[in-house]
CSV table of C-alpha atoms in Angstrom, one decimal:
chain,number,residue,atom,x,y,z
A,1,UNK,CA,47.0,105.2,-119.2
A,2,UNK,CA,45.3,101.9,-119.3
A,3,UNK,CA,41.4,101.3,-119.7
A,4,UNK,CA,39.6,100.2,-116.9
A,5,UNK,CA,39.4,96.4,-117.1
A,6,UNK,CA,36.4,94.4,-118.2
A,7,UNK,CA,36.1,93.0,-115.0
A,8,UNK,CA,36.0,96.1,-113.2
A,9,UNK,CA,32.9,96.3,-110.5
A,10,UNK,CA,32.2,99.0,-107.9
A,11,UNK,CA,30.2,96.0,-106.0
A,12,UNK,CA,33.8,94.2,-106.1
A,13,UNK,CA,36.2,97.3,-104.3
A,14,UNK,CA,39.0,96.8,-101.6
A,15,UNK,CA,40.3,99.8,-100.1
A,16,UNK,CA,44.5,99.4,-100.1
A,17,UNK,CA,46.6,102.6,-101.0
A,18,UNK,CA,48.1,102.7,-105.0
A,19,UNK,CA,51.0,102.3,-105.2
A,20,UNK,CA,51.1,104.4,-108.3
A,21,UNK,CA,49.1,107.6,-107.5
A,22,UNK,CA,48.9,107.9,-103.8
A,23,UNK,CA,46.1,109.6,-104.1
A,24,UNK,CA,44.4,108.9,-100.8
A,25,UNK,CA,47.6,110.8,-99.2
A,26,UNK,CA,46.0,113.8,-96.9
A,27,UNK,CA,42.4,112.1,-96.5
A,28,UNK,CA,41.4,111.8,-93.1
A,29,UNK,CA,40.1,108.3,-93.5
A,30,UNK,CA,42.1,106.8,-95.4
A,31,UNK,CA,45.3,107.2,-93.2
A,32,UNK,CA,43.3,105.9,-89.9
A,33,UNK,CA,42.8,102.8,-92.1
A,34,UNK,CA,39.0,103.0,-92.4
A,35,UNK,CA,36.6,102.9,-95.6
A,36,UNK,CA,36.7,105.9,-97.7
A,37,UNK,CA,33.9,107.2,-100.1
A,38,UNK,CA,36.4,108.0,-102.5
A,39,UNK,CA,39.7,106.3,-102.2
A,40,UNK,CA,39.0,103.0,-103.2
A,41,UNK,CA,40.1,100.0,-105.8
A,42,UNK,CA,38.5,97.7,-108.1
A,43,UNK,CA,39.1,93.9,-107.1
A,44,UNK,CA,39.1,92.6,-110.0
A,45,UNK,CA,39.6,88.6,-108.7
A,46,UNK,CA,41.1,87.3,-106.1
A,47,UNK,CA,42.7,83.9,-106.0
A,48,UNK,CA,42.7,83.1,-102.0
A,49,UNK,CA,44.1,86.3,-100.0
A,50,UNK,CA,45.5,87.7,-103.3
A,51,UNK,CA,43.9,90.6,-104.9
A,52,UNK,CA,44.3,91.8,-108.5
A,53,UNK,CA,43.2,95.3,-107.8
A,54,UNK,CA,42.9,98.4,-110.1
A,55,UNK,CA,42.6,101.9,-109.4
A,56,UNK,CA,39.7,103.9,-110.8
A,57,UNK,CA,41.4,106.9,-110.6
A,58,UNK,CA,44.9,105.9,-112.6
A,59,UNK,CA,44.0,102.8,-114.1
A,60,UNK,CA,47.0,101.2,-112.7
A,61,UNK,CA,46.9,97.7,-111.9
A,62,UNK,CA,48.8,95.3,-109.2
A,63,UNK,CA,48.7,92.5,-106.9
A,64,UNK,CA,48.3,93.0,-103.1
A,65,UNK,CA,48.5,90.3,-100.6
A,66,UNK,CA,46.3,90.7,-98.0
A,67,UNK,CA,47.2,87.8,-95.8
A,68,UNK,CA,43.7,87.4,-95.2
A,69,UNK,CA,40.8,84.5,-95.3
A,70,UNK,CA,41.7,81.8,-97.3
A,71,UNK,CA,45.8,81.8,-97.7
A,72,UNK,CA,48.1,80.7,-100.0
A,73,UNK,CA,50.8,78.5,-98.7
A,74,UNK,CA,53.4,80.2,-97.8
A,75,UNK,CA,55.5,78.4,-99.9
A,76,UNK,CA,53.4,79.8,-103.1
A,77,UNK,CA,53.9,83.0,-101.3
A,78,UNK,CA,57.0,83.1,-101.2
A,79,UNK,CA,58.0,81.1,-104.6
A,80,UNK,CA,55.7,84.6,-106.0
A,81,UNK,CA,58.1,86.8,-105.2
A,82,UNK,CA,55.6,88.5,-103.1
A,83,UNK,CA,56.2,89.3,-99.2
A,84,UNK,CA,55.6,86.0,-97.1
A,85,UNK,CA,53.7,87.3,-94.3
């Protein structure tokens, strides 16, 4: 299990499932897609709509692309090997 980054800031969270722990599985919440109290993730940066998230509950850490605000091309999105829309 990793430490939780250095970066790590509850005033910087995003609330996207882990893909590791699924721990938000059950909540109420969490699967009508609103803010949860409990289930959420560090962002640790951002470069435009990609996050570097991390969660506080398993330490894991990933990318999400959350096609929103200020996008990548799609080119750089799909050179990434991340999904392109």
């Amino acid at each position: 299990m990793l430490p939780l980054d250095p970066q790590a800031d509850m005033g910087r969270r995003a609330w996207v499932a882990c893909p590791n722990c699924d721990d938000a599985r059950g909540c109420g919440p969490c699967e009508e897609r609103r803010t949860c109290s409990t289930h959420w993730r560090y962002m640790l940066s951002n470069t435009g709509s990609l996050l570097h998230l991390q969660c506080p509950g398993c330490t894991h850490v990933w990318e999400h692309e959350s096609g929103f605000g200020a996008t990548r091309s799609l080119w750089k999105r799909l050179s990434s090997g991340l999904p392109g829309l």
